[in-house]
XYZ file of C-alpha atoms in Angstrom:
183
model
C -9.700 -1.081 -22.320
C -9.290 -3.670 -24.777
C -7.015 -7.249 -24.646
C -5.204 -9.302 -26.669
C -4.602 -12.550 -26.035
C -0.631 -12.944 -25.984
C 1.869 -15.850 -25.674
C 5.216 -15.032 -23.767
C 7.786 -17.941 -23.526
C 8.618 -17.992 -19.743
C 11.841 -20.382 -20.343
C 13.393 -22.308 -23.213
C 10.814 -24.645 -24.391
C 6.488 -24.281 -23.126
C 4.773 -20.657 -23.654
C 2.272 -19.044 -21.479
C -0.426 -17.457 -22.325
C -1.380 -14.329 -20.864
C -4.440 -11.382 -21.764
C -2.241 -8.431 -21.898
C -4.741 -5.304 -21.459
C -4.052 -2.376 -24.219
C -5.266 1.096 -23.312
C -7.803 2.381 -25.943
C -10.126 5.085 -25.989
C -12.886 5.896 -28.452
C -14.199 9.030 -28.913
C -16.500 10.972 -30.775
C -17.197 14.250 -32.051
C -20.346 16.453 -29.976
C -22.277 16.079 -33.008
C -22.152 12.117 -33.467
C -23.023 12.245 -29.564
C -26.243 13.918 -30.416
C -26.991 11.407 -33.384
C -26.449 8.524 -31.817
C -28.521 9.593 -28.568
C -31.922 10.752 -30.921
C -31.161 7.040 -32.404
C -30.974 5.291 -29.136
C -34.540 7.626 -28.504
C -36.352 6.350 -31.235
C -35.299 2.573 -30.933
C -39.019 0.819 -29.970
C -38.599 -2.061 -30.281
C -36.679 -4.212 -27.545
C -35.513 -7.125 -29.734
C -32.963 -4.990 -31.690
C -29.516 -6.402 -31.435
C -26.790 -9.323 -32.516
C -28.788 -12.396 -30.578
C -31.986 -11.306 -32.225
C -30.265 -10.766 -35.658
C -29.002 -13.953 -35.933
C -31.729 -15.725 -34.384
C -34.245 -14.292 -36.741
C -32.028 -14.919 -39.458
C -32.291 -18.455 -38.437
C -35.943 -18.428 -38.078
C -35.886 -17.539 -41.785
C -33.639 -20.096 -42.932
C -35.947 -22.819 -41.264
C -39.177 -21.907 -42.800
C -37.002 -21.985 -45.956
C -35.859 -25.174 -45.563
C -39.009 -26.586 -44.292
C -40.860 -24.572 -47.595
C -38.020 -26.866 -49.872
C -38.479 -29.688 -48.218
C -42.449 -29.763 -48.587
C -41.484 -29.231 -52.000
C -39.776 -32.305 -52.644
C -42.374 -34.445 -50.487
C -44.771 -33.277 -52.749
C -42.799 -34.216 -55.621
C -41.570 -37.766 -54.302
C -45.432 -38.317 -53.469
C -46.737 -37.114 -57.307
C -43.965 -39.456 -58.560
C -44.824 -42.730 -56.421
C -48.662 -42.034 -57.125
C -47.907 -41.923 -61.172
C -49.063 -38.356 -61.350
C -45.501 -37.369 -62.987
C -42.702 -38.860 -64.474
C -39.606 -40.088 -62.850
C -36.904 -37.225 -63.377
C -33.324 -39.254 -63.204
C -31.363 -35.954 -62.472
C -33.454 -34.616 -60.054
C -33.675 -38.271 -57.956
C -29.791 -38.347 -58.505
C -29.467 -34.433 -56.727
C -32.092 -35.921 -53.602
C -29.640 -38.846 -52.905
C -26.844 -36.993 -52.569
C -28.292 -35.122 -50.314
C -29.091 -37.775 -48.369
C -25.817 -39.839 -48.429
C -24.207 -36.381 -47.302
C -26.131 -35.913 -43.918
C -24.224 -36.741 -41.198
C -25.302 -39.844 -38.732
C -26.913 -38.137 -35.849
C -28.085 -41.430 -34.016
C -24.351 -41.236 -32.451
C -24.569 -39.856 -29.160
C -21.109 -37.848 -28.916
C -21.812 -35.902 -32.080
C -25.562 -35.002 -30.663
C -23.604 -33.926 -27.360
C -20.537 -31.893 -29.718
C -23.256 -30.330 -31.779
C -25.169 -28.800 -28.555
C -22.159 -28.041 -26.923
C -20.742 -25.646 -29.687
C -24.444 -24.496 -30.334
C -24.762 -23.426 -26.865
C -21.323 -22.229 -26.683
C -21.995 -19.900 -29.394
C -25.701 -18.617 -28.249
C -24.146 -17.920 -24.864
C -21.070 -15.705 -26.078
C -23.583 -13.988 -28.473
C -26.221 -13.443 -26.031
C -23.306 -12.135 -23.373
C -21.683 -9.642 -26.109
C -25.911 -8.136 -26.475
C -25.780 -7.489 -22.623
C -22.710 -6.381 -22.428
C -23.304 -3.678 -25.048
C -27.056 -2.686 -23.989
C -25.358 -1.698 -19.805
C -22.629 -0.183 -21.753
C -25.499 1.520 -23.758
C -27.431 2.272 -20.807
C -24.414 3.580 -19.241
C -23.380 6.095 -21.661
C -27.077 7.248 -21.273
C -26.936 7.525 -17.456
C -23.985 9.316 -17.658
C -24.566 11.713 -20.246
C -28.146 12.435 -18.729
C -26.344 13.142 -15.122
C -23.812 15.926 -17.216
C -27.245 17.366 -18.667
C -28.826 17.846 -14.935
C -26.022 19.286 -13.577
C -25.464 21.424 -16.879
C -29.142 22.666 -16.028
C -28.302 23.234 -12.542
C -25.612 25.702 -13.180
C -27.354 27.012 -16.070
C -30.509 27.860 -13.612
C -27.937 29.170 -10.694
C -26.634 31.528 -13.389
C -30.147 32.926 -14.294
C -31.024 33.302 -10.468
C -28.247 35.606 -10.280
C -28.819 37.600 -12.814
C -32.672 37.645 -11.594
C -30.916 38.811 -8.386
C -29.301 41.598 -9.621
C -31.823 42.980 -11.830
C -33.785 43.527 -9.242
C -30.950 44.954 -6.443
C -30.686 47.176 -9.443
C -34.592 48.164 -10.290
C -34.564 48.500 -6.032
C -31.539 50.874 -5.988
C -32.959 53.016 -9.048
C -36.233 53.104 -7.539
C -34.734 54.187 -4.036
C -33.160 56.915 -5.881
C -36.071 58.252 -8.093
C -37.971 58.165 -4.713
C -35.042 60.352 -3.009
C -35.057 62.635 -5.824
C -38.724 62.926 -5.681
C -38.909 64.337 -1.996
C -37.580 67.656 -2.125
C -39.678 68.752 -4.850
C -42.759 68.366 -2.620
């Protein structure tokens, strides 16, 4: 089931809020089943997900950053050195940067900014779990309906085993009763 998060005013004048549950059910078709299970199958490697989405794309916006900003030390070092010209525009661009990066010697933005980081990593990283048991579920489940599917399936061909050869035994019996008056 699925929530919403709801506000109902008890009185005349402050609401409450409430998480009203709505019934939903999501189904699929026998055939998107089967696809998703052979993809769940192949999936090697562990780290697929949201957490490790996002935290790779991070990883890649680093090294980007860090690539950019080796470029401009390099430049800023050519320049001081003599080794190239002073280029107004480009000096202009690298001091607005600066003058737009926030203060972070100020101890209650340091503590805000890893508050709301960590906020965020944990709902992320709670969502991944959430969907690899409900993953791991679905598999446990459907696995369980296969097994007893077999089961049945087996107890089936047991009885038919069964009466094949009741039947073989009974036509023998009688081929061997019709063969005894002729000798």
């Amino acid at each position: 089931s699925s929530g919403i998060n709801a506000e109902w005013p008890l009185r005349p004048g402050p609401t409450t809020r409430t998480f009203d549950h709505v019934k939903s059910e999501i189904g699929a078709e026998e055939a998107e089943e089967v696809g998703v299970e052979h993809l769940l199958r192949d999936i090697k490697d562990t780290t697929v997900g949201t957490l490790s989405q996002h935290l790779t794309t991070q990883v890649v916006a680093l090294k980007s950053l860090h690539s950019k900003l080796q470029d401009i030390s390099v430049y800023l070092t050519q320049v001081s050195d003599g080794k190239l010209p002073v280029n107004h525009p480009i000096i202009y661009q690298l001091q607005d940067v600066f003058n737009l990066l926030p203060n972070l010697n100020v101890p209650d933005l340091m503590k805000a900014f890893t508050v709301k980081t960590n906020d965020q990593n944990l709902v992320m990283y709670t969502a991944s779990i959430i969907r690899a048991v409900i993953a791991l579920h679905s598999l446990i489940n459907n696995k369980t309906t296969n097994r007893a599917a077999e089961k049945e399936g087996s107890k089936k061909v047991q009885n038919m085993i069964e009466v094949e050869k009741e039947d073989k035994k009974e036509k023998s019996s009688d081929c061997d009763s019709a063969l005894i008056p002729l000798l």
